[in-house]
PDB file of C-alpha atoms and ligand atoms in Angstrom:
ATOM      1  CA  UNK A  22     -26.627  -5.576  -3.391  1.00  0.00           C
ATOM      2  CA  UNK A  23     -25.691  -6.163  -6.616  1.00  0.00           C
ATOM      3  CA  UNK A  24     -23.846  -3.254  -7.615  1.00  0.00           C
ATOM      4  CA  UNK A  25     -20.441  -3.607  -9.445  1.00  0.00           C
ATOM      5  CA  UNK A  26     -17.559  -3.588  -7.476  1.00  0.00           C
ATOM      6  CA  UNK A  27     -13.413  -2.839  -7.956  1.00  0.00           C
ATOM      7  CA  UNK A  28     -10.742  -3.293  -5.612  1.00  0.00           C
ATOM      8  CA  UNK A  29      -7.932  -0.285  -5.647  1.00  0.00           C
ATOM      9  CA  UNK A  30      -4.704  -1.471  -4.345  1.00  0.00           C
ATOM     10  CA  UNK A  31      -2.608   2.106  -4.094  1.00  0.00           C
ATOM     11  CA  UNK A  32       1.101   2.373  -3.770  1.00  0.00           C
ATOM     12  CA  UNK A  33       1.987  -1.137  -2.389  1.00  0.00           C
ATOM     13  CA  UNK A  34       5.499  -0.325  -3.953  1.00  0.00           C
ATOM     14  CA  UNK A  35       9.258  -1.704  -2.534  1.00  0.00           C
ATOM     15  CA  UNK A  36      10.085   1.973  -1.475  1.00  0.00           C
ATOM     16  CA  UNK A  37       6.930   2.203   0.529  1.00  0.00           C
ATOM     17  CA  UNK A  38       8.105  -1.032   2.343  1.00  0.00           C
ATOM     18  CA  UNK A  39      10.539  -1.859   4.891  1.00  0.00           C
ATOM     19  CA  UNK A  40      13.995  -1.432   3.112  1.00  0.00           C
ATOM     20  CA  UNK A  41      12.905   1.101   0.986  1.00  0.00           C
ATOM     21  CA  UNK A  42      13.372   5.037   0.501  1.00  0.00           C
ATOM     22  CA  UNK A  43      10.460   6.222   2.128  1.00  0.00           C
ATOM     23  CA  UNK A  44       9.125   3.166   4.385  1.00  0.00           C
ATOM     24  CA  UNK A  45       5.610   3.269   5.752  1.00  0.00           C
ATOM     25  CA  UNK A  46       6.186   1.135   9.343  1.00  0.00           C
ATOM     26  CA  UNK A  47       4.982  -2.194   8.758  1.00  0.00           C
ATOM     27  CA  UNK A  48       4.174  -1.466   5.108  1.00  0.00           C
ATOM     28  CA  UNK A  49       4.469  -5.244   4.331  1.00  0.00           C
ATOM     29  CA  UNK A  50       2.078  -6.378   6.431  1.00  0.00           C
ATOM     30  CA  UNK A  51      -0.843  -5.475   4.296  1.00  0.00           C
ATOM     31  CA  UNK A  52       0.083  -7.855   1.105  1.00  0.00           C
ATOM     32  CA  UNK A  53      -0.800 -11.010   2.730  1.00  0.00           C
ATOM     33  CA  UNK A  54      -4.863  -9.434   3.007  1.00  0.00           C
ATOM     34  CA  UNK A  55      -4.721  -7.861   0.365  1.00  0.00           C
ATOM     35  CA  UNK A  56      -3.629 -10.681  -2.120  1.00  0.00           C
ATOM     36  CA  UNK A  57      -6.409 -12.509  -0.558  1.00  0.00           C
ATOM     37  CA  UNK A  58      -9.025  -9.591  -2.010  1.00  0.00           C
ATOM     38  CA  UNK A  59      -7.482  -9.566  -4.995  1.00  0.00           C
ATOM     39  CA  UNK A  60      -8.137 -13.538  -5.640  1.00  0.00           C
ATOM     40  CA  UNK A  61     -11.750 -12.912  -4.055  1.00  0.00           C
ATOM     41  CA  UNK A  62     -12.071 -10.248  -6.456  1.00  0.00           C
ATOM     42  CA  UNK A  63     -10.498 -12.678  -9.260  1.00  0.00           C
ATOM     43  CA  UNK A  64     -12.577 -15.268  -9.096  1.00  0.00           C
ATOM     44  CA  UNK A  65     -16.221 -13.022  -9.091  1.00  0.00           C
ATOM     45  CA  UNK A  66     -14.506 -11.376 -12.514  1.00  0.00           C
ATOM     46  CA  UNK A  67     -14.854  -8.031 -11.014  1.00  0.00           C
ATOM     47  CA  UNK A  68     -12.274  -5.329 -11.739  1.00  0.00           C
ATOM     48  CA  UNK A  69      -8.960  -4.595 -10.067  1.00  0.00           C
ATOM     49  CA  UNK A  70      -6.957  -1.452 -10.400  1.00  0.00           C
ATOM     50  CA  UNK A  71      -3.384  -0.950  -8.617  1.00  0.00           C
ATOM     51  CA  UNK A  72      -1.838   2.488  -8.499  1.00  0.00           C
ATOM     52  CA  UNK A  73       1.735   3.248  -8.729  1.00  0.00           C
ATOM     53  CA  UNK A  74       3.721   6.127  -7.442  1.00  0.00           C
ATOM     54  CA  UNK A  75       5.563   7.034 -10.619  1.00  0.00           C
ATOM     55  CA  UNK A  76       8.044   9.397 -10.473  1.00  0.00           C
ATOM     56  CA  UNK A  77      10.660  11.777 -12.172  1.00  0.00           C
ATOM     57  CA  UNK A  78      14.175  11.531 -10.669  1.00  0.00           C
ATOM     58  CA  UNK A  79      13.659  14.923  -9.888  1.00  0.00           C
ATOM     59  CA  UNK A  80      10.735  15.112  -8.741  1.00  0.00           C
ATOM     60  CA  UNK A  81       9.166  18.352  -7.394  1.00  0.00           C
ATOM     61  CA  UNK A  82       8.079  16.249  -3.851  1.00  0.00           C
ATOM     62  CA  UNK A  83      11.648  15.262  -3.183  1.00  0.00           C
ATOM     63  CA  UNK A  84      14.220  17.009  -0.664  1.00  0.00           C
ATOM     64  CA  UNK A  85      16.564  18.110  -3.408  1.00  0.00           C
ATOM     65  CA  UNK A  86      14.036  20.366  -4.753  1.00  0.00           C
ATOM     66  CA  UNK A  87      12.553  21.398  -1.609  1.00  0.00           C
ATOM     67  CA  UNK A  88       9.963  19.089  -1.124  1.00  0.00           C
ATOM     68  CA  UNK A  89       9.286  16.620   1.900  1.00  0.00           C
ATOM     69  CA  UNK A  90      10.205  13.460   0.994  1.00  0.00           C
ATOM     70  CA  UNK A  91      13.560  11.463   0.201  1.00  0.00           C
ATOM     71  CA  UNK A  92      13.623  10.702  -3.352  1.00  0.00           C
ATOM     72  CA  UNK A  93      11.328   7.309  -3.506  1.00  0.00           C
ATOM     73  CA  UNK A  94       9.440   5.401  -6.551  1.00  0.00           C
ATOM     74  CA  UNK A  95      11.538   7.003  -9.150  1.00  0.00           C
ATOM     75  CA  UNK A  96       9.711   5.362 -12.348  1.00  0.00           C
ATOM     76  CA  UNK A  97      11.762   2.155 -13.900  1.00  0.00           C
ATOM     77  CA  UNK A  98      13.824   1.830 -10.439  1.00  0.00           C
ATOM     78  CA  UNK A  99      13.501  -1.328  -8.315  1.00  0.00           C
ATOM     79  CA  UNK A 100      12.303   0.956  -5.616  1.00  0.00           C
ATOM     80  CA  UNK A 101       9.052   1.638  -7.835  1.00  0.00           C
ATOM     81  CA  UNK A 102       8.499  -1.495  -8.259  1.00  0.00           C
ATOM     82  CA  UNK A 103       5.408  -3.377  -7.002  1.00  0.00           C
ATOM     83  CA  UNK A 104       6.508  -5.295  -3.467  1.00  0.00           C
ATOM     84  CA  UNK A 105       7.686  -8.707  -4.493  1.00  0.00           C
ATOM     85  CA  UNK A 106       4.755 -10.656  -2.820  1.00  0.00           C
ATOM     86  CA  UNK A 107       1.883  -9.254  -4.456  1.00  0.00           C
ATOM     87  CA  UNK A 108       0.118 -11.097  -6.792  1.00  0.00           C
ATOM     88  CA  UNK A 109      -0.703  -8.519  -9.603  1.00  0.00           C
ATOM     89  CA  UNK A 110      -3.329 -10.516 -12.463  1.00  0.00           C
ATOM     90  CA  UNK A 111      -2.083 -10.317 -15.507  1.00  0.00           C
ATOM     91  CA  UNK A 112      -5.151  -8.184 -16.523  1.00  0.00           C
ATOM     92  CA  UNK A 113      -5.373  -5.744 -13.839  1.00  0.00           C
ATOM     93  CA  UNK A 114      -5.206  -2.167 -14.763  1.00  0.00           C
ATOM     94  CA  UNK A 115      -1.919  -0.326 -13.874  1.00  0.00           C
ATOM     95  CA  UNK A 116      -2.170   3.192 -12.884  1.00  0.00           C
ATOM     96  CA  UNK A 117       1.176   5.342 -12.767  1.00  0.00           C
ATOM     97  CA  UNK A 118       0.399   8.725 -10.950  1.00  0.00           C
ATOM     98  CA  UNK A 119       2.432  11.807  -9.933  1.00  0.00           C
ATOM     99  CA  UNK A 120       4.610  11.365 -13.271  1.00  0.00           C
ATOM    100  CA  UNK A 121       5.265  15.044 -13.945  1.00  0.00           C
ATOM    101  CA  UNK A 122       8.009  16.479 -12.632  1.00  0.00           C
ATOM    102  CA  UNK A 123       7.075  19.648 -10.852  1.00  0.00           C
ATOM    103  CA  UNK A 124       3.064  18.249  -9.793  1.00  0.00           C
ATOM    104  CA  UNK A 125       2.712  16.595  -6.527  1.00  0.00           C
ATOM    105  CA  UNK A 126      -0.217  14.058  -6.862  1.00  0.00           C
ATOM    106  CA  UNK A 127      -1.291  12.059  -3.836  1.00  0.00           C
ATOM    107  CA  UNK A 128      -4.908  10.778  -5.574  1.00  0.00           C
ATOM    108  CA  UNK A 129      -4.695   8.072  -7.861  1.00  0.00           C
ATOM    109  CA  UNK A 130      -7.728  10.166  -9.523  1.00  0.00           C
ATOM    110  CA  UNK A 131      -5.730  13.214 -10.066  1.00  0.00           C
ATOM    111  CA  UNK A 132      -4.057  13.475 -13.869  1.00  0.00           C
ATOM    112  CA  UNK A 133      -4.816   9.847 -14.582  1.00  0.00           C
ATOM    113  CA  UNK A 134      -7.884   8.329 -16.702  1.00  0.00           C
ATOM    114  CA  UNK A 135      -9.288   6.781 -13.503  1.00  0.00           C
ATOM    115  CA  UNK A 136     -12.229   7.435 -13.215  1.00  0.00           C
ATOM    116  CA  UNK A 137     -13.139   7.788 -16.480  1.00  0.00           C
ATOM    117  CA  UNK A 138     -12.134   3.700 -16.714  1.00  0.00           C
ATOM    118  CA  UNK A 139     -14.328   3.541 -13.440  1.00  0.00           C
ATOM    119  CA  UNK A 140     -17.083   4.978 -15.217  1.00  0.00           C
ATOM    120  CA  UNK A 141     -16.629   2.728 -18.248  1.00  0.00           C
ATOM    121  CA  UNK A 142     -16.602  -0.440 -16.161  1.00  0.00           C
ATOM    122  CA  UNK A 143     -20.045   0.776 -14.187  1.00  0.00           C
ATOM    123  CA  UNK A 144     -18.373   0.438 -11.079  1.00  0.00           C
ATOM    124  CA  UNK A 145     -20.202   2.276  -8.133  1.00  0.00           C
ATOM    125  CA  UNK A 146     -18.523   0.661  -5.507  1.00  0.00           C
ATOM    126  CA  UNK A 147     -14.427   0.961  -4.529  1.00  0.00           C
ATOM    127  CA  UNK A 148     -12.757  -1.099  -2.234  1.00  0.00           C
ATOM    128  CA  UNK A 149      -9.857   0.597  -1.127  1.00  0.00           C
ATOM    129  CA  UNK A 150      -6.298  -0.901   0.181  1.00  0.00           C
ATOM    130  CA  UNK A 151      -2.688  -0.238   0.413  1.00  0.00           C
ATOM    131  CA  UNK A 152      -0.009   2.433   1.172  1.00  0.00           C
ATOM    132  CA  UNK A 153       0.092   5.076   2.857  1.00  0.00           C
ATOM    133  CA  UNK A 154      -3.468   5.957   4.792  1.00  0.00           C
ATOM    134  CA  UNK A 155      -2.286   9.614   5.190  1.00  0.00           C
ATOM    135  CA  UNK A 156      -1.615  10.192   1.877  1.00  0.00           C
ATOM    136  CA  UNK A 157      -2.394   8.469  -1.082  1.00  0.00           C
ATOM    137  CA  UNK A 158      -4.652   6.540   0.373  1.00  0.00           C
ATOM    138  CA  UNK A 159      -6.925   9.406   1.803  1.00  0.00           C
ATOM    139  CA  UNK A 160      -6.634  11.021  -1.039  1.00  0.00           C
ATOM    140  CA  UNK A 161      -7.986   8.463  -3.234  1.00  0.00           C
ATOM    141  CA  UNK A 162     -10.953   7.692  -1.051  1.00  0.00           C
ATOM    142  CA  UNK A 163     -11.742  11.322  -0.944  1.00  0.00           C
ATOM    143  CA  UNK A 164     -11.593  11.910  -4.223  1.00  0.00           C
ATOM    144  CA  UNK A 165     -13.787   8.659  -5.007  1.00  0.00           C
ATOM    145  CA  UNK A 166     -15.942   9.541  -2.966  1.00  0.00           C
ATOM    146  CA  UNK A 167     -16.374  13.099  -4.700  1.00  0.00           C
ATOM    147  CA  UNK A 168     -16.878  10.855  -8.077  1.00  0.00           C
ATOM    148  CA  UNK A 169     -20.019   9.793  -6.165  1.00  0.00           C
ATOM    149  CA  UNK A 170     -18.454   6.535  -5.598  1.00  0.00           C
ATOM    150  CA  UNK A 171     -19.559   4.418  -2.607  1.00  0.00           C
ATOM    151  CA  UNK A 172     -15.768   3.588  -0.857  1.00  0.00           C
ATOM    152  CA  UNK A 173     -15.009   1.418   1.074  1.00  0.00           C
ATOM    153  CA  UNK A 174     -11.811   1.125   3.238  1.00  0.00           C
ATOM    154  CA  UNK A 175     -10.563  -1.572   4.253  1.00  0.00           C
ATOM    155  CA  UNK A 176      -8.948  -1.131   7.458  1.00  0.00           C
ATOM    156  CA  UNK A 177      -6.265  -3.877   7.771  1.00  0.00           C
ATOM    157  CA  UNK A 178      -4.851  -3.530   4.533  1.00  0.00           C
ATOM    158  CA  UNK A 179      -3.788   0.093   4.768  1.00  0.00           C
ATOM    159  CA  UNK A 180      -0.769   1.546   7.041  1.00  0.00           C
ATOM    160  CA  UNK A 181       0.387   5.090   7.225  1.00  0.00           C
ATOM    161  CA  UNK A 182       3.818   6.941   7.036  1.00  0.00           C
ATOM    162  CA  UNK A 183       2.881   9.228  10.162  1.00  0.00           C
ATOM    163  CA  UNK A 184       5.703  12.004   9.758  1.00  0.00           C
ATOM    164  CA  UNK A 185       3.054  13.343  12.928  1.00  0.00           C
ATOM    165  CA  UNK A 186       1.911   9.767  15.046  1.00  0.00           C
ATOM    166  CA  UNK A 187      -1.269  10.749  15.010  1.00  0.00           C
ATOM    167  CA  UNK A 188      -1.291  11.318  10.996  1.00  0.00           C
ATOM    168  CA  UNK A 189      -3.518   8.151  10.396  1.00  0.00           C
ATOM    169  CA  UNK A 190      -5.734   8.786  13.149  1.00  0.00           C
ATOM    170  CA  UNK A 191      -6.498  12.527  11.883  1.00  0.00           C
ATOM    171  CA  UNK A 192      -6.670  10.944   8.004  1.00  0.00           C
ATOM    172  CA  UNK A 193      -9.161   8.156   9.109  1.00  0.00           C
ATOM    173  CA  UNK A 194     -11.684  10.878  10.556  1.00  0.00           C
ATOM    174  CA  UNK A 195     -11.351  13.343   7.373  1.00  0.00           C
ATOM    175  CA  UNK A 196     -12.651   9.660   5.556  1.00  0.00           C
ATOM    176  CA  UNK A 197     -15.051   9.285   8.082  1.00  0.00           C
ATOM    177  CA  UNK A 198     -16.401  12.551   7.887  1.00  0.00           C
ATOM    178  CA  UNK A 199     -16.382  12.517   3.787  1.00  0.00           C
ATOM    179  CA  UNK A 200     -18.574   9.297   4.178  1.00  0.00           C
ATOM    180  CA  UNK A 201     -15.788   6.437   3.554  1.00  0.00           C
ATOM    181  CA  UNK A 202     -17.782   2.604   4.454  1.00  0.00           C
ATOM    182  CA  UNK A 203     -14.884   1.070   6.988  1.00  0.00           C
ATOM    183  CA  UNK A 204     -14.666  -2.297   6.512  1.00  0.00           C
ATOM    184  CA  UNK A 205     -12.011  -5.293   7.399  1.00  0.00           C
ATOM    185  CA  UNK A 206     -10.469  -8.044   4.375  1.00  0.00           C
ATOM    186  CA  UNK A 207     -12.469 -10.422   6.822  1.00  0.00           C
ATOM    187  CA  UNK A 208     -15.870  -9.153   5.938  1.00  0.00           C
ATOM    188  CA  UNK A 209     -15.436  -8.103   2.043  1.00  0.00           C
ATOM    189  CA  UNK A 210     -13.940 -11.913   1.589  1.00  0.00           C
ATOM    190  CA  UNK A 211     -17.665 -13.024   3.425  1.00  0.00           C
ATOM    191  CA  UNK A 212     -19.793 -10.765   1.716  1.00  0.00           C
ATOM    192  CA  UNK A 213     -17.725 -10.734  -2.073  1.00  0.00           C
ATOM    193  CA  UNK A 214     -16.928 -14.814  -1.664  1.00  0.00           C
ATOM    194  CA  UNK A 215     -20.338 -15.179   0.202  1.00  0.00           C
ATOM    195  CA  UNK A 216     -22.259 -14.292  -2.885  1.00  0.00           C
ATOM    196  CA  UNK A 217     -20.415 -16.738  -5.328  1.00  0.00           C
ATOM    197  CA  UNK A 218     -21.116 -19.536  -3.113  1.00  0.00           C
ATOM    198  CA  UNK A 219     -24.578 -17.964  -3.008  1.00  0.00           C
ATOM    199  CA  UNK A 220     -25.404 -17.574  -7.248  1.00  0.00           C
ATOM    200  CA  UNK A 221     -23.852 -21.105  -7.408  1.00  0.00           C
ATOM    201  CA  UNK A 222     -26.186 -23.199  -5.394  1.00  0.00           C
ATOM    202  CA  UNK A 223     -29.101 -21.084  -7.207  1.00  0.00           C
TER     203      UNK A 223
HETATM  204  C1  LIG B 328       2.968   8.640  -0.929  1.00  0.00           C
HETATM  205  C2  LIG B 328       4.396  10.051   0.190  1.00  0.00           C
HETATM  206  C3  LIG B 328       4.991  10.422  -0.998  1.00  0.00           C
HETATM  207  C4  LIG B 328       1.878   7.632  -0.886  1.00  0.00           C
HETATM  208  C5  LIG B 328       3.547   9.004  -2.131  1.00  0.00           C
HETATM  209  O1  LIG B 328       1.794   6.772  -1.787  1.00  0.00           O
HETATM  210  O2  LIG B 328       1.075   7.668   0.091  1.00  0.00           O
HETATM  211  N1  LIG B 328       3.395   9.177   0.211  1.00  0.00           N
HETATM  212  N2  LIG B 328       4.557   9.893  -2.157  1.00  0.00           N
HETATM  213 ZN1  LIG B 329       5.626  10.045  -3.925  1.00  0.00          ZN
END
């Protein structure tokens, strides 16, 4: 199984956080795992990407202009910033999405070079973490996964806004459905940190 791997690490933004405009419940609790794939994913030199929900201050999503959401991630605000605890490399690949005012854009493939930089880098695997499971984060997997991407989610370093409770239950089937590998920090950290200790002894 030696096919090239990233790690995606959507939205994990201050506003998505507790204390923030648009809080996903427990948002924080998915940085401790997931700084722990991104120094797995560090030390085997493969690629990490983080997305960022980048918006206009008046965005077309936000209340004021009809939309569903409080005004959140407003691009160059605190708010938009990445949460204060995750450890972003210095050369991981920052992705700003939904950065035109009147497009709603919950993919972090849709009007960004994504997957083109995918492509580029060979990757045919995505591992997929952060904020929020019934949006961005289903999103991306499903349009990875129409890239022809294998994806792979990884279940305890995602959480979801759930305007309706049962919002993350419904997105995690559509993933299931679409063909999305479910997977836990526990097991990529094996396999990914398995297979350095693996090459070295060799
Ligand atoms: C998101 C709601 C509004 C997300 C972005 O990142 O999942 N959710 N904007
Ligand atoms: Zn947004």
């Amino acid at each position: 199984m030696d096919r090239r791997c990233a790690l995606l690490v959507v939205d994990v933004q201050r506003d998505f956080c507790p204390g923030g405009a648009l809080p996903v419940r427990e948002g924080d609790r998915v940085v401790a795992p997931i700084n722990e794939l991104i120094s797995v994913f560090e030390k085997e030199g493969y690629p990490i990407f983080f997305t960022r929900d980048w918006h206009p201050a008046d965005h077309v999503s936000f209340r004021p202009r009809g939309g569903m959401w409080p005004p959140h991630c407003v691009k160059n605000t605190p708010g938009a910033g990445f949460h204060p605890r995750l450890q972003v490399p210095k050369d991981a690949v920052i992705i700003s999405k939904a950065t035109k005012k009147d497009t709603e854009a919950y993919s972090g493939f849709e009007g960004t070079s994504l997957a083109e930089q995918l492509r580029g880098l060979h990757v045919k695997e995505l591992y997929v973490a952060g904020l929020a499971s019934d949006y961005c984060v289903k999103n991306t997997v499903l349009d990875g996964i129409a890239e022809g991407l294998a994806v792979d989610l990884v279940t305890d370093c995602v959480a979801g806004v759930n305007v309706k409770p049962s919002d993350s239950a419904t997105a995690f089937r559509r993933m299931t459905a679409a063909g999305v590998i479910k997977t836990t920090s526990e097991e990529v950290i094996r396999m990914i940190g398995g297979r350095v200790a693996v090459s070295s002894s060799s």
